[in-house]
PDB file of N, CA and C in Angstrom:
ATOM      1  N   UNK F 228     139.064-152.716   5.014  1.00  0.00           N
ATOM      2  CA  UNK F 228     137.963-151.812   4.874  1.00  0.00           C
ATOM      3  C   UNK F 228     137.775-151.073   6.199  1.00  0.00           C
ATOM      4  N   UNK F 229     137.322-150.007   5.820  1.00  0.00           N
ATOM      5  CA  UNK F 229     137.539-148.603   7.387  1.00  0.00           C
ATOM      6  C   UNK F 229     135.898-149.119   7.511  1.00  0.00           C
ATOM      7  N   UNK F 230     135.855-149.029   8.748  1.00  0.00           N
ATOM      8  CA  UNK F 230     134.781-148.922   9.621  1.00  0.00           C
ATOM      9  C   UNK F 230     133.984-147.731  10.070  1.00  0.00           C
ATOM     10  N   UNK F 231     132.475-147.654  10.494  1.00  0.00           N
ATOM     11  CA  UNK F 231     132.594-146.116  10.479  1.00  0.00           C
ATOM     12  C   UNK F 231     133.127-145.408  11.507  1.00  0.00           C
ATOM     13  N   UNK F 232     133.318-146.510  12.774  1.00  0.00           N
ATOM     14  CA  UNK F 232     134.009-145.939  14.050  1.00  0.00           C
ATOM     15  C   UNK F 232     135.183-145.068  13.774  1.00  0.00           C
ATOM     16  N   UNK F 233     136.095-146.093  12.978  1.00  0.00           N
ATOM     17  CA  UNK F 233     137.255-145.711  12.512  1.00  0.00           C
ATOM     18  C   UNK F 233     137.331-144.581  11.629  1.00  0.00           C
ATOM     19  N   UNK F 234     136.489-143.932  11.151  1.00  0.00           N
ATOM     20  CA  UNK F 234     136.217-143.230   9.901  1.00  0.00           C
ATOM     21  C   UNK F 234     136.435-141.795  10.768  1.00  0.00           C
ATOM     22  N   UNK F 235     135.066-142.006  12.217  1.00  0.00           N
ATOM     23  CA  UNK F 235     135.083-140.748  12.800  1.00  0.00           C
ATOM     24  C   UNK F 235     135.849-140.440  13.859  1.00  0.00           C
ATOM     25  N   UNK F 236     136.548-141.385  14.198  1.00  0.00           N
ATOM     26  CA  UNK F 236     137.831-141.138  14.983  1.00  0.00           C
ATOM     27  C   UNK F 236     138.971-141.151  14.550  1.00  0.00           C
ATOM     28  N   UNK F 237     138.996-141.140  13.428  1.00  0.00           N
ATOM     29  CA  UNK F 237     140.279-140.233  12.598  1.00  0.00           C
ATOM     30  C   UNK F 237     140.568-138.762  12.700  1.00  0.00           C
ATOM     31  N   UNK F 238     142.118-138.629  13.223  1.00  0.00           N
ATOM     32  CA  UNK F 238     141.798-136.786  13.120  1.00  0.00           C
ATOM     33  C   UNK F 238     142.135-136.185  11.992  1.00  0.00           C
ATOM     34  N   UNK F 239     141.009-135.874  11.449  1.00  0.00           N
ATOM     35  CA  UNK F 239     141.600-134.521   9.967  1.00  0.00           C
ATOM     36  C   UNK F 239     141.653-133.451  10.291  1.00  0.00           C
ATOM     37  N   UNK F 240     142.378-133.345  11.474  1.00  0.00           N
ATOM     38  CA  UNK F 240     142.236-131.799  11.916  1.00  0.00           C
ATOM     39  C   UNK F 240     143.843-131.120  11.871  1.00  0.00           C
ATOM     40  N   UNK F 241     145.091-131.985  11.614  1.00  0.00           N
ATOM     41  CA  UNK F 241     146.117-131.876  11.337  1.00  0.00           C
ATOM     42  C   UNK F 241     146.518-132.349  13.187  1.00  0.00           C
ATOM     43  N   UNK F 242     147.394-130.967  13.964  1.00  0.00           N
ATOM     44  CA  UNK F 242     148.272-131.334  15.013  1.00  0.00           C
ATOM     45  C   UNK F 242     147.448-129.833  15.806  1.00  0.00           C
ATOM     46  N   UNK F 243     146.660-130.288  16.843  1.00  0.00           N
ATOM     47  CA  UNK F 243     145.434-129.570  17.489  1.00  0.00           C
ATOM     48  C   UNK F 243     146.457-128.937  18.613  1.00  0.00           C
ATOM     49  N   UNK F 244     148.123-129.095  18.699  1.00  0.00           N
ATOM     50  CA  UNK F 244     148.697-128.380  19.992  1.00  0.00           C
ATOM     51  C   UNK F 244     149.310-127.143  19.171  1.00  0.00           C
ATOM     52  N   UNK F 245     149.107-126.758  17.765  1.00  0.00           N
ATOM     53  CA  UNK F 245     149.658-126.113  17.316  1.00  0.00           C
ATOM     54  C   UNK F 245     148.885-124.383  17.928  1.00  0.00           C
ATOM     55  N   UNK F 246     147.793-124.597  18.432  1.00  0.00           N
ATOM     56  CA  UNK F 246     146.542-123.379  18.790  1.00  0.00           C
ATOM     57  C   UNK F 246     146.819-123.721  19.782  1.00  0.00           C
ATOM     58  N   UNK F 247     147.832-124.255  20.724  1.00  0.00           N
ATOM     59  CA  UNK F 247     147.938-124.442  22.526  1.00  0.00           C
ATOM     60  C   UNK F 247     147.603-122.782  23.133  1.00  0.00           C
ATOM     61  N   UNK F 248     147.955-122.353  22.147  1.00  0.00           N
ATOM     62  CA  UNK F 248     148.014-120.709  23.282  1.00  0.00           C
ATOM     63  C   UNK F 248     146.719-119.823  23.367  1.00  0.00           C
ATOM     64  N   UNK F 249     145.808-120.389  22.419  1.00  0.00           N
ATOM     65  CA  UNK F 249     144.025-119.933  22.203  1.00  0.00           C
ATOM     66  C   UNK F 249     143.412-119.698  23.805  1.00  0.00           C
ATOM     67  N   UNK F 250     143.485-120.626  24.561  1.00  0.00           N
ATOM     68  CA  UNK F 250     142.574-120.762  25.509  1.00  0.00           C
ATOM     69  C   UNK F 250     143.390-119.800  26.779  1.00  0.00           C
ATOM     70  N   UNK F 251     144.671-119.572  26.783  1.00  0.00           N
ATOM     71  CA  UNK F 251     145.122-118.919  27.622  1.00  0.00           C
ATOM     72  C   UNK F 251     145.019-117.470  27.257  1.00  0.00           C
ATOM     73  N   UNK F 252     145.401-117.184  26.046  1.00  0.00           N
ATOM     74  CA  UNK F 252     145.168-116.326  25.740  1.00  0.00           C
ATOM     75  C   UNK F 252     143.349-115.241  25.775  1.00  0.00           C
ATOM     76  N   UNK F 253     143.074-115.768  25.020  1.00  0.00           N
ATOM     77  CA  UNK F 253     141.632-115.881  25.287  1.00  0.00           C
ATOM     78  C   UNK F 253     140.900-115.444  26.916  1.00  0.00           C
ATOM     79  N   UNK F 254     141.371-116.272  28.055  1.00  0.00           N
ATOM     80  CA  UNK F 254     141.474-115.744  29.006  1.00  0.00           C
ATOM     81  C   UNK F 254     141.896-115.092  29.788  1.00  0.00           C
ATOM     82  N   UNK F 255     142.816-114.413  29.151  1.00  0.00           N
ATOM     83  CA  UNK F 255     143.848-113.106  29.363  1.00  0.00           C
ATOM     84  C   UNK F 255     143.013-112.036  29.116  1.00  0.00           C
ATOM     85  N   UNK F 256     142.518-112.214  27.577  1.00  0.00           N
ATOM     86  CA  UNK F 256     141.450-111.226  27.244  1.00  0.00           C
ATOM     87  C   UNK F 256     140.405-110.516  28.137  1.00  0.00           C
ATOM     88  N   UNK F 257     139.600-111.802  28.372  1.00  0.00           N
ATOM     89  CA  UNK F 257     138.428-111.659  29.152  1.00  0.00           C
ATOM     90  C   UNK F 257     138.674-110.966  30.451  1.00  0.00           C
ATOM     91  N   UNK F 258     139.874-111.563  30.720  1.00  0.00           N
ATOM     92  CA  UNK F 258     140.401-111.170  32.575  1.00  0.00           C
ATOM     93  C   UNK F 258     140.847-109.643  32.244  1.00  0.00           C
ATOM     94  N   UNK F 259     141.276-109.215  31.108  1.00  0.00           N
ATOM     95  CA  UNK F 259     141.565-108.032  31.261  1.00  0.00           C
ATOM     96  C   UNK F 259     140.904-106.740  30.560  1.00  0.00           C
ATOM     97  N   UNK F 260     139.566-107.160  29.686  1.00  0.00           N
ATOM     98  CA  UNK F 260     138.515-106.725  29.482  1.00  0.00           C
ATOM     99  C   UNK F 260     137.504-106.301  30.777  1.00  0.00           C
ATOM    100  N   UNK F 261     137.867-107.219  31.705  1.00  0.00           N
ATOM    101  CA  UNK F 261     136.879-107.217  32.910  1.00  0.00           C
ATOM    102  C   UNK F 261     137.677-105.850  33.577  1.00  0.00           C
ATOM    103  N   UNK F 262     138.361-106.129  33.942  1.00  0.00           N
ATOM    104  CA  UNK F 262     139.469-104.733  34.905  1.00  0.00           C
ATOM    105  C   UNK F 262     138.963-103.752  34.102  1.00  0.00           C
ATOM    106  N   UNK F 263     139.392-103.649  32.958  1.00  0.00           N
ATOM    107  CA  UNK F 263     139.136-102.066  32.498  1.00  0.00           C
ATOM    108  C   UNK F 263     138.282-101.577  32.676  1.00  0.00           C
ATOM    109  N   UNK F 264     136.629-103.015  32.363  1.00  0.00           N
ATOM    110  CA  UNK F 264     135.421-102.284  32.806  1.00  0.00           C
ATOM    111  C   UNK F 264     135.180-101.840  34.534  1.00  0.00           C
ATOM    112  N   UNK F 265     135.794-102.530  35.017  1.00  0.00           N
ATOM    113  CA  UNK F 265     135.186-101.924  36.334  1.00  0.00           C
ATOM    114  C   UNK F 265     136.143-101.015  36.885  1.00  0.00           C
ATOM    115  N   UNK F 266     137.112-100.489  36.024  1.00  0.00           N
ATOM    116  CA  UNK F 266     138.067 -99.621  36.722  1.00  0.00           C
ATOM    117  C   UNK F 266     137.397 -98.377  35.810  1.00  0.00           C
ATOM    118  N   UNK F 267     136.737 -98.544  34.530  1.00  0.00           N
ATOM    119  CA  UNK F 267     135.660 -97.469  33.820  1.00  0.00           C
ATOM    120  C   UNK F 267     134.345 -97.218  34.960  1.00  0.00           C
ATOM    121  N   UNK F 268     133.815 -98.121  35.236  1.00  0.00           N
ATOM    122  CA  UNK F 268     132.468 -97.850  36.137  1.00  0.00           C
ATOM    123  C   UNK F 268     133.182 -97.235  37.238  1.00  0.00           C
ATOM    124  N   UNK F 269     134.165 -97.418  37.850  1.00  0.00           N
ATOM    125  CA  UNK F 269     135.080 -96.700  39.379  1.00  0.00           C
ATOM    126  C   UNK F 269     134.704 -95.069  39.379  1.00  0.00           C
ATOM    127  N   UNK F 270     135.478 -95.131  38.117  1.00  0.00           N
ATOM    128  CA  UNK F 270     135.787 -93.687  37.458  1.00  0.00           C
ATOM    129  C   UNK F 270     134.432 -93.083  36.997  1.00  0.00           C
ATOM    130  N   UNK F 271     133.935 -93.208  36.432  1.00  0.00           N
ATOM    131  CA  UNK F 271     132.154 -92.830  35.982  1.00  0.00           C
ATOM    132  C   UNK F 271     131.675 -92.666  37.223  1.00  0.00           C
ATOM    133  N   UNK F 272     131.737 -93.545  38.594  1.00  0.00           N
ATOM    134  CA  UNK F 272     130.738 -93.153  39.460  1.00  0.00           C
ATOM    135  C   UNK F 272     131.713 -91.836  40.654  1.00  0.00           C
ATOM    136  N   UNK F 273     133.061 -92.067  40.281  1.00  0.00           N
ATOM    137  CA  UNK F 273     133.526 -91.472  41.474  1.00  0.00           C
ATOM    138  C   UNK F 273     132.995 -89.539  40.383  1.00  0.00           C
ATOM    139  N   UNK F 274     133.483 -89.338  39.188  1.00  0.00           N
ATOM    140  CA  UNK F 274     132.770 -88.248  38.520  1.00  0.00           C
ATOM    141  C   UNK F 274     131.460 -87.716  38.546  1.00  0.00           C
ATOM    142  N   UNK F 275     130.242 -88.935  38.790  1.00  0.00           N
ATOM    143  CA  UNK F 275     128.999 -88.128  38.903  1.00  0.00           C
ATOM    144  C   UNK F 275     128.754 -88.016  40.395  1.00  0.00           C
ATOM    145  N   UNK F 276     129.621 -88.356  41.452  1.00  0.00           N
ATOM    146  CA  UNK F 276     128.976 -87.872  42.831  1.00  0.00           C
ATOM    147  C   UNK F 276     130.097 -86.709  42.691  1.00  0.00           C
ATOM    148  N   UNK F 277     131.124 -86.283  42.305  1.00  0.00           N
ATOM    149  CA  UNK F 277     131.323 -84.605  42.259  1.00  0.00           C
ATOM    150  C   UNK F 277     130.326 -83.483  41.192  1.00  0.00           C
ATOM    151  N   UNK F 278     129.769 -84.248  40.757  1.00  0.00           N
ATOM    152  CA  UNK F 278     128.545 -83.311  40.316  1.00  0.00           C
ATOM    153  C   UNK F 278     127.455 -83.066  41.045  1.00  0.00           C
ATOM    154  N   UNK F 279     126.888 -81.463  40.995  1.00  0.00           N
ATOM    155  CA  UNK F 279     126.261 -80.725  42.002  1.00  0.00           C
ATOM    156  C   UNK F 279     124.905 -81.768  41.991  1.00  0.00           C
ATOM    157  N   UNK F 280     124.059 -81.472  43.060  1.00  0.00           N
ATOM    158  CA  UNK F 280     122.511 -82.061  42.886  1.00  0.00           C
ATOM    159  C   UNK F 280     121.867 -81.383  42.059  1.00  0.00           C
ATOM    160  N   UNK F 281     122.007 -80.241  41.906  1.00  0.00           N
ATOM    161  CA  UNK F 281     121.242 -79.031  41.219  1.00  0.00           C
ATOM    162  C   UNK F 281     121.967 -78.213  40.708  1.00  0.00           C
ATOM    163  N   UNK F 282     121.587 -78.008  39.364  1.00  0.00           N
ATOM    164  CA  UNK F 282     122.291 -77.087  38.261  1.00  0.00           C
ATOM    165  C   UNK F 282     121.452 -75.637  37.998  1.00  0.00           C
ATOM    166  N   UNK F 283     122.195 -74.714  38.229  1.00  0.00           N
ATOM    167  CA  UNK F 283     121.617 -73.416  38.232  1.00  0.00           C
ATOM    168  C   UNK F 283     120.988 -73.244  36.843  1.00  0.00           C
ATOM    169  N   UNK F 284     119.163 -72.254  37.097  1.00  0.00           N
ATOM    170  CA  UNK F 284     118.411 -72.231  36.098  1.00  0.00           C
ATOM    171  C   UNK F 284     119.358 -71.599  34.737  1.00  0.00           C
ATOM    172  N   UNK F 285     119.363 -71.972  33.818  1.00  0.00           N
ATOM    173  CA  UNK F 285     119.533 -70.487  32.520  1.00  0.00           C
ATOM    174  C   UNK F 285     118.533 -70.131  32.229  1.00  0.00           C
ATOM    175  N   UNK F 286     118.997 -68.726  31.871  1.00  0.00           N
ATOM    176  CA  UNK F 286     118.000 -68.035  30.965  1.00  0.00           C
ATOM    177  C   UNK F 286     117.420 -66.422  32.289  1.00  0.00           C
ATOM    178  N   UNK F 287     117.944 -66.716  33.308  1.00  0.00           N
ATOM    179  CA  UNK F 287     117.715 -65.967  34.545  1.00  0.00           C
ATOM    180  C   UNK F 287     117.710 -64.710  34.184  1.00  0.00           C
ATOM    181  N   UNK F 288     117.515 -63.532  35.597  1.00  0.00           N
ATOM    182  CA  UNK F 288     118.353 -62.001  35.298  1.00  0.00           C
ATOM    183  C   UNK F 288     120.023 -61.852  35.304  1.00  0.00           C
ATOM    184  N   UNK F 289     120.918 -63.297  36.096  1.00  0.00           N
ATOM    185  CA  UNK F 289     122.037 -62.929  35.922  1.00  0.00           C
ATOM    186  C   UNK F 289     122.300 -63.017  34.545  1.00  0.00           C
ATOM    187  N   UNK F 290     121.979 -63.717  33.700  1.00  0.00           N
ATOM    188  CA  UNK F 290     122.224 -64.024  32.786  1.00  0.00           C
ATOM    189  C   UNK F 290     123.196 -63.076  31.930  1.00  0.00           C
ATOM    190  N   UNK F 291     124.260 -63.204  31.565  1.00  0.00           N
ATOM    191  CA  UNK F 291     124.892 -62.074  30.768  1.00  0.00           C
ATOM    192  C   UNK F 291     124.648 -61.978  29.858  1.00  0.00           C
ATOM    193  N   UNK F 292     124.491 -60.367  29.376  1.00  0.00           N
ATOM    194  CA  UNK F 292     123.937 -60.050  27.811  1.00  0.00           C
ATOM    195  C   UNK F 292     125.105 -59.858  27.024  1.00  0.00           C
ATOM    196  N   UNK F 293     125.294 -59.823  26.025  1.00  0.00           N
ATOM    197  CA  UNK F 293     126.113 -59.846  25.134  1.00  0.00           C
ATOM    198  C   UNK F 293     125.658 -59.143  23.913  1.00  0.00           C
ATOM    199  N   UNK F 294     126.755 -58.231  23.365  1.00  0.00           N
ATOM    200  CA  UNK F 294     126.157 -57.100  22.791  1.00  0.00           C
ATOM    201  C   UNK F 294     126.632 -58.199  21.052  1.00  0.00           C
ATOM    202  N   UNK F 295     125.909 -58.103  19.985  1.00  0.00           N
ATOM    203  CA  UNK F 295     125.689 -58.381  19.010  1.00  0.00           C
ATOM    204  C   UNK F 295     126.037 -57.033  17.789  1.00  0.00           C
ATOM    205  N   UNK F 296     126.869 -57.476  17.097  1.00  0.00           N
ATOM    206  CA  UNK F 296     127.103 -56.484  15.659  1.00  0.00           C
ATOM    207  C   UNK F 296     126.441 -56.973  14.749  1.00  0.00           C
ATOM    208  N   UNK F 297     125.991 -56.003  14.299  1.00  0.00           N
ATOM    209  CA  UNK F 297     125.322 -55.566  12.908  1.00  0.00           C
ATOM    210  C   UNK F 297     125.947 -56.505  11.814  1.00  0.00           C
ATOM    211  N   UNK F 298     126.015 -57.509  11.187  1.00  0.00           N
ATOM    212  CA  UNK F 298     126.738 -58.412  10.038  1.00  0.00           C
ATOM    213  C   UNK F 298     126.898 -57.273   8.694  1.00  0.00           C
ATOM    214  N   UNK F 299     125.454 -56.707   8.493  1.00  0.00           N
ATOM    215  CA  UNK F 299     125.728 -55.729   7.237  1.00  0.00           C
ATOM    216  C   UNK F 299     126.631 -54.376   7.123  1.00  0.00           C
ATOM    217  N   UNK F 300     127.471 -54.497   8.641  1.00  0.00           N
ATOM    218  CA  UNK F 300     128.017 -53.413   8.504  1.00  0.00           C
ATOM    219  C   UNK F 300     127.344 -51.658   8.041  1.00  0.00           C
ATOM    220  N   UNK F 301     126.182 -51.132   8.167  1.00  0.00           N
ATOM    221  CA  UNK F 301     125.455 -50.249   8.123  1.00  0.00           C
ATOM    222  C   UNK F 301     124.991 -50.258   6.670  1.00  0.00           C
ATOM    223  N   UNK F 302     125.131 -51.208   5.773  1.00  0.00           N
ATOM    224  CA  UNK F 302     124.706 -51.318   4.521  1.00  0.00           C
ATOM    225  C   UNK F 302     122.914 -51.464   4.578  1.00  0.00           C
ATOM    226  N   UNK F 303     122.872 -50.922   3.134  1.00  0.00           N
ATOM    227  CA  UNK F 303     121.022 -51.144   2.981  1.00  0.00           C
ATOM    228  C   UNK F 303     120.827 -52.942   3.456  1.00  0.00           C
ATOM    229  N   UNK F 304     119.776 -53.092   4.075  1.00  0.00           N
ATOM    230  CA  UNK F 304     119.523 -54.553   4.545  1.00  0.00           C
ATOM    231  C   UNK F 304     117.889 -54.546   3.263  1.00  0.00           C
ATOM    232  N   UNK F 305     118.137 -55.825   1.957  1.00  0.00           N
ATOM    233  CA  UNK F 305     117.102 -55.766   1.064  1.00  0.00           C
ATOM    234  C   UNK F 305     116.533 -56.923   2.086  1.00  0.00           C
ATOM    235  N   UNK F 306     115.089 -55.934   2.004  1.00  0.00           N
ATOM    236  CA  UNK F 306     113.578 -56.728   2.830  1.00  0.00           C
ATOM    237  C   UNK F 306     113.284 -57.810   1.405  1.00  0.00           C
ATOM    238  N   UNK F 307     112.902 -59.249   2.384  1.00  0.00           N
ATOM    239  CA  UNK F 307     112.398 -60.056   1.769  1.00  0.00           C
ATOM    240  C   UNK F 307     111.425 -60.797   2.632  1.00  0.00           C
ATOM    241  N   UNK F 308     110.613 -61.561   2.061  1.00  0.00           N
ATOM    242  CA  UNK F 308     109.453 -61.966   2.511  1.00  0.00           C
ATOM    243  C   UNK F 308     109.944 -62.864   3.326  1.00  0.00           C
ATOM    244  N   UNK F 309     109.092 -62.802   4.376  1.00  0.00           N
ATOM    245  CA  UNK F 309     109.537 -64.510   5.190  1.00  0.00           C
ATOM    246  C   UNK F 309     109.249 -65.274   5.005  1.00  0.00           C
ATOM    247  N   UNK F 310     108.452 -65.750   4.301  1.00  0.00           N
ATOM    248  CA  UNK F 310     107.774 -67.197   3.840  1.00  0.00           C
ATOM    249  C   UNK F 310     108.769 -67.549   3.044  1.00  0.00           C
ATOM    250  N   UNK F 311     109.687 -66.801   1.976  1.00  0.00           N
ATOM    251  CA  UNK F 311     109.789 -67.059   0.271  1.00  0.00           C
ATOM    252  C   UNK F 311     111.067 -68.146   0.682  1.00  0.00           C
ATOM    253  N   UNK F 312     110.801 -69.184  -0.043  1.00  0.00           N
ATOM    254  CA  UNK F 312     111.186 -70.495   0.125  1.00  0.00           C
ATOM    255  C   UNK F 312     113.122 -70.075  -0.710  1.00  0.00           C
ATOM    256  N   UNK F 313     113.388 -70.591  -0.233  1.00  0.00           N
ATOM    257  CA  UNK F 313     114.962 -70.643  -0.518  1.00  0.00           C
ATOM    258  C   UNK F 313     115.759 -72.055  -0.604  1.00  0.00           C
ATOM    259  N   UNK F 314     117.103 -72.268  -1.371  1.00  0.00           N
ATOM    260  CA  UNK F 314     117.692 -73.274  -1.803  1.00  0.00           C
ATOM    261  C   UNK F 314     116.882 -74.060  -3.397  1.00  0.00           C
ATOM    262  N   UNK F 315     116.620 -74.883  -2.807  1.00  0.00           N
ATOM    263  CA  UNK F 315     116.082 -75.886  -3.847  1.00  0.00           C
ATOM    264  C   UNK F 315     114.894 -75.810  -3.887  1.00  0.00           C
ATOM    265  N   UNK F 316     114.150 -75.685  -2.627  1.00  0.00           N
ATOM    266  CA  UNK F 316     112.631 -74.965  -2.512  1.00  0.00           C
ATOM    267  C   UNK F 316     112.220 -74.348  -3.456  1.00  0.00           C
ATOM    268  N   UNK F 317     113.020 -72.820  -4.023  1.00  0.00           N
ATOM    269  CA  UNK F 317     112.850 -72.151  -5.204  1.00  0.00           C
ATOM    270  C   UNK F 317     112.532 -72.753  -5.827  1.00  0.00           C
ATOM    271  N   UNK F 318     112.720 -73.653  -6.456  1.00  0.00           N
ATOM    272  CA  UNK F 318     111.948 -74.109  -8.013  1.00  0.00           C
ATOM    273  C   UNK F 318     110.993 -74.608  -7.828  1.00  0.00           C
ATOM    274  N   UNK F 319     110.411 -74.883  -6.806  1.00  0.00           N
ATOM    275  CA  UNK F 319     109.010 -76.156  -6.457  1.00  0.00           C
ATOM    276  C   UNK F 319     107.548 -75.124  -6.929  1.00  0.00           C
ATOM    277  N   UNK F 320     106.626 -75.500  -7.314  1.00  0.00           N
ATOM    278  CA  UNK F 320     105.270 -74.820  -7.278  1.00  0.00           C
ATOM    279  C   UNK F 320     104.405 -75.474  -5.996  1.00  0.00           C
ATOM    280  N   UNK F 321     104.130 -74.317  -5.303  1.00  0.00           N
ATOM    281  CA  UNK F 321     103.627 -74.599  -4.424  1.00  0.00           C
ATOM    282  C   UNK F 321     102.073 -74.870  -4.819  1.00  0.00           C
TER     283      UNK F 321
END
């Protein structure tokens, strides 16, 4: 008759050297998860100290204008209300 000692120091786990390479591996990972990040933060910080302190205003007098065409091509343009609801809106009662 099994004992319970004996019961729980039985291995049902099959042959536990068959996963030998988990823990090395595993720490391969980590060790080389780590490098990338701090060779990412290197790079991120060496990029924002070549950025200026101060970024010129928009919207200024240099500002370049840019000339805009007509879409209707000189065709009648039909006036419509600005409010009047469009898409799916249309069908709603307000």
């Amino acid at each position: 008759m099994l004992t319970t000692a004996q019961v729980l120091a039985e291995n049902n786990f099959g042959d536990t050297r068959t996963g030998g390479l988990a823990g090395p591996m595993g720490l391969f990972l980590i060790v080389a998860l780590a490098t990338v990040t701090v060779l990412l933060i290197r790079n991120m910080n060496a990029r924002l100290r070549r950025l200026p302190d101060r970024f010129p205003q928009q919207g200024g007098p240099e500002r370049v204008q840019s000339t805009v065409s007509d879409p209707t091509d000189g065709a009648d343009a039909q006036d419509s209300p600005t409010n009047s609801p469009t898409g799916p809106q249309q069908h709603r009662n307000s």
